[in-house]
mmCIF file of C-alpha atoms in Angstrom:
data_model
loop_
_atom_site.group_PDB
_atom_site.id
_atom_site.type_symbol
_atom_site.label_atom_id
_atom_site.label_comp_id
_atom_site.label_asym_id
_atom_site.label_seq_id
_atom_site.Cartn_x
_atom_site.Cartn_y
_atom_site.Cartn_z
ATOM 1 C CA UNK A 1 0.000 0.000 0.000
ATOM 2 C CA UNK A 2 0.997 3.689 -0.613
ATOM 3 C CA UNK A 3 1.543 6.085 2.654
ATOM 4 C CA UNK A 4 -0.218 9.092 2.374
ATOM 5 C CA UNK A 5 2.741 10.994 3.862
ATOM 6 C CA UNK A 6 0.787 13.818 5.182
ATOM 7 C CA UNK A 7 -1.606 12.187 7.706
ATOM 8 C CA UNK A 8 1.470 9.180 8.133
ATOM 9 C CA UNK A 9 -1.613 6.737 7.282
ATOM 10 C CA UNK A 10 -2.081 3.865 4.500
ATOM 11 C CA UNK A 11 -3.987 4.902 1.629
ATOM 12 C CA UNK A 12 -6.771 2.633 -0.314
ATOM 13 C CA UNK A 13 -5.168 1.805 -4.361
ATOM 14 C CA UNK A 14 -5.378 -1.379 -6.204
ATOM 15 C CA UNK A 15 -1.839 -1.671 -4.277
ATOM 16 C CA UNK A 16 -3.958 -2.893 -1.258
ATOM 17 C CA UNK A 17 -5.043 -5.939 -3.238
ATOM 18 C CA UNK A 18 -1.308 -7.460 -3.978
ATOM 19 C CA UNK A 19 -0.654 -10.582 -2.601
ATOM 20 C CA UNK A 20 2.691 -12.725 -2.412
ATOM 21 C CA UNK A 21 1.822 -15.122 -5.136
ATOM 22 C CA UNK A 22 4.233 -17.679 -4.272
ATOM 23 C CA UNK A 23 3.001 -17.867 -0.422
ATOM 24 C CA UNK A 24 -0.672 -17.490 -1.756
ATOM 25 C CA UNK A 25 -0.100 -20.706 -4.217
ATOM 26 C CA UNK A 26 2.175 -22.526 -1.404
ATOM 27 C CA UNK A 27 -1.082 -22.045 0.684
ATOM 28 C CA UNK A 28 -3.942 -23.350 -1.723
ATOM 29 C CA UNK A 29 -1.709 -25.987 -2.830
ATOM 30 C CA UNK A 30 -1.180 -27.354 1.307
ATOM 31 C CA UNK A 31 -5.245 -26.392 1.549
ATOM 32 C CA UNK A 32 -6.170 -28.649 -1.329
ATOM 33 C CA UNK A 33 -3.448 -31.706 -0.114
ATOM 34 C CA UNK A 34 -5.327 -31.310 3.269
ATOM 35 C CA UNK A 35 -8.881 -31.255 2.188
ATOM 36 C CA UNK A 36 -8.439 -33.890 -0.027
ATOM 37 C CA UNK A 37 -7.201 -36.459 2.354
ATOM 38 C CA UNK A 38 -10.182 -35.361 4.901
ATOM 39 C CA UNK A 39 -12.490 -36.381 1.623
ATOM 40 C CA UNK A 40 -10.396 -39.537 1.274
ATOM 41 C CA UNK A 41 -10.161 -38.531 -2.680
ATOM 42 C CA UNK A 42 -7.131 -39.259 -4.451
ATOM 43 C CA UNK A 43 -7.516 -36.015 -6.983
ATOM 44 C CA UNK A 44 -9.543 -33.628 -9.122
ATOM 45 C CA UNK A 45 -11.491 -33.092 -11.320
ATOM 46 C CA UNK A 46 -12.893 -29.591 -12.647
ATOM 47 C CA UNK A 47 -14.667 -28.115 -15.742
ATOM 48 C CA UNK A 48 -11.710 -25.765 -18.041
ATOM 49 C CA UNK A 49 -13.621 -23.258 -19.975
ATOM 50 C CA UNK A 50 -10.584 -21.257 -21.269
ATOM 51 C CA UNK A 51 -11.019 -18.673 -18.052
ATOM 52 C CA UNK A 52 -9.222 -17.102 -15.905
ATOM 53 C CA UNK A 53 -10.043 -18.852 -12.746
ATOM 54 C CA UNK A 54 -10.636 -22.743 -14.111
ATOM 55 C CA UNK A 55 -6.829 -22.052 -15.438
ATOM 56 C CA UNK A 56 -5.359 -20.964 -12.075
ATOM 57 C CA UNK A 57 -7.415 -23.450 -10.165
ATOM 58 C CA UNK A 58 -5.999 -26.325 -12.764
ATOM 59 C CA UNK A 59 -2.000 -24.985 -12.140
ATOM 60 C CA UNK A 60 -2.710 -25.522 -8.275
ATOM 61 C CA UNK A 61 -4.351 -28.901 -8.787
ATOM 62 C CA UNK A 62 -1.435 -29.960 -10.595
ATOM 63 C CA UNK A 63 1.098 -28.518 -7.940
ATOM 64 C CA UNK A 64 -1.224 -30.299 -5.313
ATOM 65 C CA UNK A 65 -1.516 -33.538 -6.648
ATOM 66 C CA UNK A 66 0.232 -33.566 -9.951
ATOM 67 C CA UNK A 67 -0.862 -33.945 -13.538
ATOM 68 C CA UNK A 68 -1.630 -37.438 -13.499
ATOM 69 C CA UNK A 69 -4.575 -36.950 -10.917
ATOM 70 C CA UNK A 70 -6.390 -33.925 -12.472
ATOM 71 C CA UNK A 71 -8.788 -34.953 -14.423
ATOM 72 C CA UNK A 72 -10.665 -32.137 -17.044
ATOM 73 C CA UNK A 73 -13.232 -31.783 -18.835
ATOM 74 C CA UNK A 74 -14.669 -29.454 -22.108
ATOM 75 C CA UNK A 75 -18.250 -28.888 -21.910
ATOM 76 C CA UNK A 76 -19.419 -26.953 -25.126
ATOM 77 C CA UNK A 77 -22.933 -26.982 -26.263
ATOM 78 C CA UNK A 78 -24.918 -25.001 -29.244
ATOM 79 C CA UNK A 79 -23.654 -21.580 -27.420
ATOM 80 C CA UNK A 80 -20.672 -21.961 -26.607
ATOM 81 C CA UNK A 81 -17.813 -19.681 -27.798
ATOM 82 C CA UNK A 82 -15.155 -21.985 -30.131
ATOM 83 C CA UNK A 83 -12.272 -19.742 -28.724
ATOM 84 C CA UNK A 84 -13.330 -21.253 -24.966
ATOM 85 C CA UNK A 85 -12.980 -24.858 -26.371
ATOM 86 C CA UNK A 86 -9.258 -23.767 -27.555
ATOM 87 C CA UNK A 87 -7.868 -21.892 -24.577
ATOM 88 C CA UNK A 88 -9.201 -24.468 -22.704
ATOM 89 C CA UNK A 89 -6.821 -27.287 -24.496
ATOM 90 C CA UNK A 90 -4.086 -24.941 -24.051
ATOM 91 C CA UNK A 91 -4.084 -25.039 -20.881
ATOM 92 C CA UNK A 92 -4.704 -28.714 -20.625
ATOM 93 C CA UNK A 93 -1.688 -28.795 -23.061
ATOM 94 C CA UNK A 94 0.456 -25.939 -20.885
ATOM 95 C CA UNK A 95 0.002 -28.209 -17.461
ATOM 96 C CA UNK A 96 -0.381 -31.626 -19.047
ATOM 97 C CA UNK A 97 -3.617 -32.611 -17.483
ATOM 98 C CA UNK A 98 -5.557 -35.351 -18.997
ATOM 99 C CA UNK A 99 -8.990 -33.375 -20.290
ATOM 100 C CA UNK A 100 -11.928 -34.904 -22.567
ATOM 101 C CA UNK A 101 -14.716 -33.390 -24.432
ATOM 102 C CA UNK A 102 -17.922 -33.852 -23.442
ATOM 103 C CA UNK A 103 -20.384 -32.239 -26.101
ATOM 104 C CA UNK A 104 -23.616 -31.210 -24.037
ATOM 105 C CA UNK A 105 -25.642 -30.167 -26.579
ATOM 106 C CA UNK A 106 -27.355 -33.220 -27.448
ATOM 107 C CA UNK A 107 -28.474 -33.847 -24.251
ATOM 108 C CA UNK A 108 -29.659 -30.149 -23.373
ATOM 109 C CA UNK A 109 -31.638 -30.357 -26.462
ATOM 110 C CA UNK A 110 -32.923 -34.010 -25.426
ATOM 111 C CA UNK A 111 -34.541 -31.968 -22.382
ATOM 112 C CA UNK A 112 -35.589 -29.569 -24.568
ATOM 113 C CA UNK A 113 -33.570 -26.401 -22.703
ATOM 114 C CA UNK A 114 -33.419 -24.862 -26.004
ATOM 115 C CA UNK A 115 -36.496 -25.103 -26.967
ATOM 116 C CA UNK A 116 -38.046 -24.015 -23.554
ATOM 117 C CA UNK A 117 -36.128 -20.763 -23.609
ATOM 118 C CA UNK A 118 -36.858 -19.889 -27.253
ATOM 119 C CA UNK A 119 -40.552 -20.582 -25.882
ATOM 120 C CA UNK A 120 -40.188 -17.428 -23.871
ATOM 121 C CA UNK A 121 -38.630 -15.214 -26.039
ATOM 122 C CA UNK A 122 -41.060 -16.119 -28.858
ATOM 123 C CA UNK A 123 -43.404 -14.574 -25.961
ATOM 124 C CA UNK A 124 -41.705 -11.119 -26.704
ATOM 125 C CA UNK A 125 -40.433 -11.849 -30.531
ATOM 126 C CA UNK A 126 -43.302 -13.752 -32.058
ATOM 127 C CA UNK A 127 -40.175 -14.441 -35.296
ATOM 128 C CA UNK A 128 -37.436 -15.846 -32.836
ATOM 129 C CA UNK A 129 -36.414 -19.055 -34.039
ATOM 130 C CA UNK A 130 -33.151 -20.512 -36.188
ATOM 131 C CA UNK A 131 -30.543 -17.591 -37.238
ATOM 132 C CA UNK A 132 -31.954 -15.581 -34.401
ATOM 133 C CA UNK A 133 -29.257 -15.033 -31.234
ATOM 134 C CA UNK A 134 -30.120 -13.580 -27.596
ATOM 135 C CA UNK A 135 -28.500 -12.998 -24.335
ATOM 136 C CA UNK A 136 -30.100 -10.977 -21.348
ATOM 137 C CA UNK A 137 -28.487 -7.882 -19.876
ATOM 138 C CA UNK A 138 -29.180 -6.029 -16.768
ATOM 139 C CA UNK A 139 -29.280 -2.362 -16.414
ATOM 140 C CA UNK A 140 -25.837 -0.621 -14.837
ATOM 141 C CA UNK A 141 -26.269 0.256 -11.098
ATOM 142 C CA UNK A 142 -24.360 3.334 -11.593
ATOM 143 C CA UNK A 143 -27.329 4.917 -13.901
ATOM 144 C CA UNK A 144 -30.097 5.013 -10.641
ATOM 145 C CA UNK A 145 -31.190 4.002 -7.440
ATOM 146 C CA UNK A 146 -33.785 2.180 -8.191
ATOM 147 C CA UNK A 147 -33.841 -1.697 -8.963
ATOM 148 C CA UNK A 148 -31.472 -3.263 -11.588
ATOM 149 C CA UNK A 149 -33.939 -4.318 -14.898
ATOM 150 C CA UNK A 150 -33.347 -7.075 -16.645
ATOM 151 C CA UNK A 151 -33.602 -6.774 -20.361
ATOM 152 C CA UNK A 152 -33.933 -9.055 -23.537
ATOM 153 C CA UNK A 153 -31.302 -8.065 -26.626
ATOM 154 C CA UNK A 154 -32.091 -10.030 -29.044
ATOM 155 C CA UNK A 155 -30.323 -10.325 -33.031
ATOM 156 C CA UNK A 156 -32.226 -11.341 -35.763
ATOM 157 C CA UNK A 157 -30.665 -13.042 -38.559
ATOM 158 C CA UNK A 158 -29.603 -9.734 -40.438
ATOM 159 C CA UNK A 159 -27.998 -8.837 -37.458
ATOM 160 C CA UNK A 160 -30.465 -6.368 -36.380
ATOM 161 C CA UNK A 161 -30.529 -5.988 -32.569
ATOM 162 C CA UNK A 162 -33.615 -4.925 -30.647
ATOM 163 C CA UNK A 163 -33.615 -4.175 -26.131
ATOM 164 C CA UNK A 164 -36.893 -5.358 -24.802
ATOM 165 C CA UNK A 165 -38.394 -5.085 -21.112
ATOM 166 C CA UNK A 166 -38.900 -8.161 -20.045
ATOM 167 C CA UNK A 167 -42.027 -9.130 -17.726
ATOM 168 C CA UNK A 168 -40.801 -11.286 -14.278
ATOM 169 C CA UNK A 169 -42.246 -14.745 -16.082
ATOM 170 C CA UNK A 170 -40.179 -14.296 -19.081
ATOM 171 C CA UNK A 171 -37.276 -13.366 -17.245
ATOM 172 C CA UNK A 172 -37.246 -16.420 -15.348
ATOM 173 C CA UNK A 173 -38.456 -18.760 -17.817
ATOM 174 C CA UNK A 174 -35.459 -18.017 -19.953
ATOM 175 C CA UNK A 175 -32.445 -18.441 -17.118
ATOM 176 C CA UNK A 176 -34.524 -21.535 -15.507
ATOM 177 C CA UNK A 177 -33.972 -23.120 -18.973
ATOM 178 C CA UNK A 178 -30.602 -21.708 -19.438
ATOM 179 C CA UNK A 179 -29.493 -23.217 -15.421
ATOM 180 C CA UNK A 180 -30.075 -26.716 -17.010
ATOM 181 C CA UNK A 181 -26.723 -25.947 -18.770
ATOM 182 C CA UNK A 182 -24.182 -25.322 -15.785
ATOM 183 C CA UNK A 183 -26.561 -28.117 -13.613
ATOM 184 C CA UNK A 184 -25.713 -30.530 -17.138
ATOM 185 C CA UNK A 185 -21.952 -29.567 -16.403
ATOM 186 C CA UNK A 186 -22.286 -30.483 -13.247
ATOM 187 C CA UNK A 187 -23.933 -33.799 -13.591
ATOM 188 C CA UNK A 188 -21.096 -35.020 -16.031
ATOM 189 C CA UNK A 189 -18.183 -34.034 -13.395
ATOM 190 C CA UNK A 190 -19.357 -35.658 -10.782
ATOM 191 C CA UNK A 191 -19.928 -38.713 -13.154
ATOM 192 C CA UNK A 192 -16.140 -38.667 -13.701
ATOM 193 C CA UNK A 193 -15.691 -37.616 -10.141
ATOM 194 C CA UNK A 194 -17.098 -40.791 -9.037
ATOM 195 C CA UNK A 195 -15.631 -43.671 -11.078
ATOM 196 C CA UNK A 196 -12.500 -42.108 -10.590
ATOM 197 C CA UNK A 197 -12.580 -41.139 -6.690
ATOM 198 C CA UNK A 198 -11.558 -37.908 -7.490
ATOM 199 C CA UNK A 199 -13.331 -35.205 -5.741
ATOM 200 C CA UNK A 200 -14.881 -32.027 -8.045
ATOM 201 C CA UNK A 201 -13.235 -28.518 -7.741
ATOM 202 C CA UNK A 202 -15.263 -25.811 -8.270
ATOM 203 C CA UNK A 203 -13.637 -22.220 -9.777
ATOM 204 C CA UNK A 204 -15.601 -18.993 -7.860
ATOM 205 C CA UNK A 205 -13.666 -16.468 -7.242
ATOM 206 C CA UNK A 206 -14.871 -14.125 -4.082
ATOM 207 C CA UNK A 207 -16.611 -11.711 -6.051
ATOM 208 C CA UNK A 208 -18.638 -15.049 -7.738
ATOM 209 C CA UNK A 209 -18.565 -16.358 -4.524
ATOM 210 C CA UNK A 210 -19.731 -13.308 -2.817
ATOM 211 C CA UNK A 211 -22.605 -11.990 -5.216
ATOM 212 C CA UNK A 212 -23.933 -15.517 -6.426
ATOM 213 C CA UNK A 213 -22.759 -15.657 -9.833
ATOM 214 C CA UNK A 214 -23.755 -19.066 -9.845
ATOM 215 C CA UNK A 215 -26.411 -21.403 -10.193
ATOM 216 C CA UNK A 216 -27.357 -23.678 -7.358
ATOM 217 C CA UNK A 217 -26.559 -27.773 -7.634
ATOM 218 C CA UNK A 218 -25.277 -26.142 -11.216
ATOM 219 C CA UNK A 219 -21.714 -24.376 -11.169
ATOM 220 C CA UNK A 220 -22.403 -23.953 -7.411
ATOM 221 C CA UNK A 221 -21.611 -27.466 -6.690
ATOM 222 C CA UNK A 222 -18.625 -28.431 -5.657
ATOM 223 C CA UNK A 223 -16.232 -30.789 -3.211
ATOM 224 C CA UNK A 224 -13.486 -27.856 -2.577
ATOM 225 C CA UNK A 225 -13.365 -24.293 -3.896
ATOM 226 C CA UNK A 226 -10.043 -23.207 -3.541
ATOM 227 C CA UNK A 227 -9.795 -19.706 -4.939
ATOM 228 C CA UNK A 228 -13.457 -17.996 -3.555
ATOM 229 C CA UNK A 229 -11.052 -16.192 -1.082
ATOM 230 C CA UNK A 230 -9.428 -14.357 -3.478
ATOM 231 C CA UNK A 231 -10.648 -11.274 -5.227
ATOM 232 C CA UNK A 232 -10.638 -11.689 -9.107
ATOM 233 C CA UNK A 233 -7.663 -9.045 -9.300
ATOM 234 C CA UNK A 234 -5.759 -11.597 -7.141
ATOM 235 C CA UNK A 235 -6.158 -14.470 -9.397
ATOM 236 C CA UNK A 236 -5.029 -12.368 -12.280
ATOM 237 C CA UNK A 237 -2.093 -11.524 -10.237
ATOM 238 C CA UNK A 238 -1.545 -15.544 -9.355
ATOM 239 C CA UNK A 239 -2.110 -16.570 -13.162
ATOM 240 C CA UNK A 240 1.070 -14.638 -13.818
ATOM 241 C CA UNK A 241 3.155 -16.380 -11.048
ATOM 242 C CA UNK A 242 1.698 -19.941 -12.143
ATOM 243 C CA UNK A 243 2.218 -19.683 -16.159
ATOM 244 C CA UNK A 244 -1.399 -19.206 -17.665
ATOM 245 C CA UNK A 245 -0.890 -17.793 -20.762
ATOM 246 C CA UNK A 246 -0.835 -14.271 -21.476
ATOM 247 C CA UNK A 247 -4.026 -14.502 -24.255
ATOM 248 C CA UNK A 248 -5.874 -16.151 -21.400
ATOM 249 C CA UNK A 249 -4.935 -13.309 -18.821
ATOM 250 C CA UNK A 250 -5.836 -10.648 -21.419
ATOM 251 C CA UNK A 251 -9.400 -12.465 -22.285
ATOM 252 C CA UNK A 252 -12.139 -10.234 -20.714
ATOM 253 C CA UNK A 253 -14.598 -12.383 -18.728
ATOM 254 C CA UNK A 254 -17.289 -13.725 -20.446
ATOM 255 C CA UNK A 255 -20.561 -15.504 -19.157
ATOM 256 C CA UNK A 256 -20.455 -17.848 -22.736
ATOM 257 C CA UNK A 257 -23.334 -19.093 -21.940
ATOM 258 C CA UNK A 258 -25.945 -16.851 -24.292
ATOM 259 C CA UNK A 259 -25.640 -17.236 -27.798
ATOM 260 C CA UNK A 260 -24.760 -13.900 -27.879
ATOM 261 C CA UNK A 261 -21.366 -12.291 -26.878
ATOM 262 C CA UNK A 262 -21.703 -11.163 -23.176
ATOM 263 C CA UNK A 263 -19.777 -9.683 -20.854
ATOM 264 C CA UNK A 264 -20.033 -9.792 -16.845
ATOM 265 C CA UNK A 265 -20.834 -6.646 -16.208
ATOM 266 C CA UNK A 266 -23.900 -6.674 -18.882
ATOM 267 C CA UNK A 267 -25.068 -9.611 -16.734
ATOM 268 C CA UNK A 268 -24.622 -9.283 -13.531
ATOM 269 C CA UNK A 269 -22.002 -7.102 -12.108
ATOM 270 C CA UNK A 270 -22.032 -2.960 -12.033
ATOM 271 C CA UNK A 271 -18.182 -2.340 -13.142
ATOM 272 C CA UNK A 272 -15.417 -4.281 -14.570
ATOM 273 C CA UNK A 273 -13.933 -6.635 -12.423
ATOM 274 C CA UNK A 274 -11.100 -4.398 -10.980
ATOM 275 C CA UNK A 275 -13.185 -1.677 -9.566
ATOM 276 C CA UNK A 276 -15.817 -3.811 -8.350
ATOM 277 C CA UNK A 277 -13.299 -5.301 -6.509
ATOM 278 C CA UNK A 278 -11.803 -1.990 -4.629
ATOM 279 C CA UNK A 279 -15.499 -1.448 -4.117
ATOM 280 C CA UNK A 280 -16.037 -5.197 -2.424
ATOM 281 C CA UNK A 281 -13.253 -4.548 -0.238
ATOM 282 C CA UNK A 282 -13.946 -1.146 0.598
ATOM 283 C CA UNK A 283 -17.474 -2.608 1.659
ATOM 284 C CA UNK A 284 -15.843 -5.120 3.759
ATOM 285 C CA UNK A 285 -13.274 -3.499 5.295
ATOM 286 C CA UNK A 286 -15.244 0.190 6.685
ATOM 287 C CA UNK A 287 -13.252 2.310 4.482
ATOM 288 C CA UNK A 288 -15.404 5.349 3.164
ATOM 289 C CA UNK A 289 -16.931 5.647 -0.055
ATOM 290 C CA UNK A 290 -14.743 8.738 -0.761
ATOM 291 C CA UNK A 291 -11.385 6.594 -0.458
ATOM 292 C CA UNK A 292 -13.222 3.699 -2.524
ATOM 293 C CA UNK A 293 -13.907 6.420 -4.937
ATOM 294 C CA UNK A 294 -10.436 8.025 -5.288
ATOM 295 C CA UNK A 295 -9.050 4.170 -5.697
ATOM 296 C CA UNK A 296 -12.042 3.542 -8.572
ATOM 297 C CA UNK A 297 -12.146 6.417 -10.077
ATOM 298 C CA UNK A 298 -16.113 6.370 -8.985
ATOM 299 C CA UNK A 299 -17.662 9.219 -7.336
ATOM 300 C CA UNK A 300 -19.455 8.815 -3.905
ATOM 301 C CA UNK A 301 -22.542 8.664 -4.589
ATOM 302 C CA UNK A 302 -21.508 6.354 -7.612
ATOM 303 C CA UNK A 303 -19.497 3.897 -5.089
ATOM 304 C CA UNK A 304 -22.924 3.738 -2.791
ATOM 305 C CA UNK A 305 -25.094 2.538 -5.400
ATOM 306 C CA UNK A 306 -22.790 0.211 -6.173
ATOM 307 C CA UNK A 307 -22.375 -0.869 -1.982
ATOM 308 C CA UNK A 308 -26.169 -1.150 -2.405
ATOM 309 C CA UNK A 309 -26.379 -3.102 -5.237
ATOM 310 C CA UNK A 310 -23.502 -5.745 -3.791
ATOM 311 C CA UNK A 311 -26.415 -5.769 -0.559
ATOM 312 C CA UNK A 312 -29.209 -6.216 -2.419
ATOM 313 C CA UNK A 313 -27.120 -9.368 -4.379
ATOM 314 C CA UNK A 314 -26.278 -10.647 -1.144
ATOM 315 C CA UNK A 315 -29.842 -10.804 0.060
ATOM 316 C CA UNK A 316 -31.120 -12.233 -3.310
ATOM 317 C CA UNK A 317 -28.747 -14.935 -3.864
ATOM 318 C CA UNK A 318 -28.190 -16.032 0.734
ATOM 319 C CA UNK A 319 -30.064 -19.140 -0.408
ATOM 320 C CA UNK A 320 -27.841 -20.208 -2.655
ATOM 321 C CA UNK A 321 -25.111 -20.370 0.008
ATOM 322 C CA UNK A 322 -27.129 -22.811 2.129
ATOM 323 C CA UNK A 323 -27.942 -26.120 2.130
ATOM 324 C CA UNK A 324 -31.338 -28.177 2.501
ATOM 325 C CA UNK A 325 -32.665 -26.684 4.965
ATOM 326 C CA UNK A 326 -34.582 -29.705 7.984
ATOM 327 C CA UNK A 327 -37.338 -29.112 10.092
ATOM 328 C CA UNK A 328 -35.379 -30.355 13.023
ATOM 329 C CA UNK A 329 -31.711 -31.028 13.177
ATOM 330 C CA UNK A 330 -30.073 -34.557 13.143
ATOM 331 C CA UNK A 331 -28.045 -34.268 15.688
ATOM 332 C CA UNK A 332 -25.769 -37.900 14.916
ATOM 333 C CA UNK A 333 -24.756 -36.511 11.448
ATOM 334 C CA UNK A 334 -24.529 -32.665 12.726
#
């Protein structure tokens, strides 16, 4: 951190984030050995979309266990990005993990998630069907106080693209169909999970972690999640120390999960991942919005819509964070 040398204090910069990526990786790595031998599982096995964090979190399953116990897997469907499938080998390639392809689009379209969320959309675009993309967005917390929108873009097959309100039973229509993806995911890793004895890493960072960017039993799911204490700026900073390649580092996050290209922060999040993360840890460590601001370049009333809207996530997505909830405790498995 930088000393503010007239008032001999520490002052809030993206400086504050840095951690000692060697000690950091030494830590996860001794975390994962540990937690693994309290599961009695002899390795790992994750989804690798090409991303920043399933990359990191495959370089410290390999330094915990080595190559030859990390198991991966490539999960594309009708949506998916080609680029995601490529990265992804690369980094099976750059670590020398064994990784497999398993193509889910058959089998989403066998349960007919496809055709279930084109059912909704057709509620709003009567045309939508074959040549037509979509994705949803949400509207940026810095533009009002009021609730975040969702909205429908949609592309028809000119390339014409058209914004449309969308009422609540659309809305959730179209991401219930569009959670049977990362719940397919899921399904298939803990398939391979199990006839291996391997147990299934999951990839959150904390700001995922933190603001439910993830779907329950789907991408939720998982045996050990070894990087959700670290803010996304952190796991940049580890991808460096552990090799990931630079294209990967430079990638901007992507949800690739809407047939149309989308972005985080049109989904779900207010700012790019580096200020929201001087904003998270502003939140959670009392520092004012007027030293979050200086540090994001945000203004204060800008850097309190965005401490609401990490609240309001919180409160939305706390169920997602617990487990089945009983009507009475059983106190010999408890």
């Amino acid at each position: 951190m930088n000393i503010r040398p007239d008032q001999n204090r520490l002052v809030f910069s993206a400086d504050t984030l840095k951690i000692d990526e060697a000690a950091e990786a030494d830590r996860i790595v001794a975390g994962l050995r540990g937690q693994l031998r309290s599961l009695r599982k002899r390795g790992l096995v994750l989804g690798l979309s090409g991303g920043i964090d399933s990359s990191v979190s495959v370089a410290l399953a390999v330094r915990a266990v080595g190559a030859k116990n990390v198991f991966c897997l490539f999960m594309p469907e009708n949506d998916s990005d080609p680029e995601s499938l490529r990265l992804g080998r690369l980094v099976a390639e750059t670590f020398g993990v064994e990784a497999v392809v398993e193509d889910i689009g058959p089998t989403l379209d066998a349960m007919g998630c496809y055709q279930r969320r084109d059912a909704f959309i057709r509620e709003l675009v009567p045309d939508y069907g074959p040549g037509w993309a979509s994705k949803i967005v949400i509207a940026n917390a810095l533009e009002g106080d009021g609730y975040n929108i969702s909205s429908l873009v949609v592309q028809d097959p000119e390339g014409k693209q058209t914004k449309l309100r969308m009422p609540p039973s659309v809305y959730l229509g179209i991401v219930a169909a569009t959670n049977m993806k990362q719940r397919t995911r899921k399904q298939i890793e803990y398939y391979h999970a199990d006839r291996l004895n391997f147990a299934v890493l999951g990839t959150p960072n904390r700001l995922e972690y933190d603001q439910g960017f993830f779907v329950k039993n789907g991408d939720g799911a998982a045996d050990i999640k070894p990087i959700a204490h670290l803010y996304k700026s952190q796991v940049y900073a580890l991808a460096g120390h552990l090799g990931i390649a630079e294209e990967i580092r430079r990638r901007p996050p992507t949800t690739d999960t809407y047939s149309l290209e989308q972005t985080q922060e049109e989904f779900y999040f207010s700012l790019p991942y580096d200020r929201m993360d001087l904003c998270l840890f502003g939140l959670n460590n009392g520092l004012s919005a007027d030293e979050v601001g200086r540090a994001a370049n945000l203004g204060v009333a800008q850097v309190k819509r965005v401490w609401a809207d990490i609240a309001a996530k919180r409160k939305a997505t706390r169920y997602l964070h617990l487990g089945p909830q009983l009507v009475q405790p059983v106190e010999e498995i408890e």
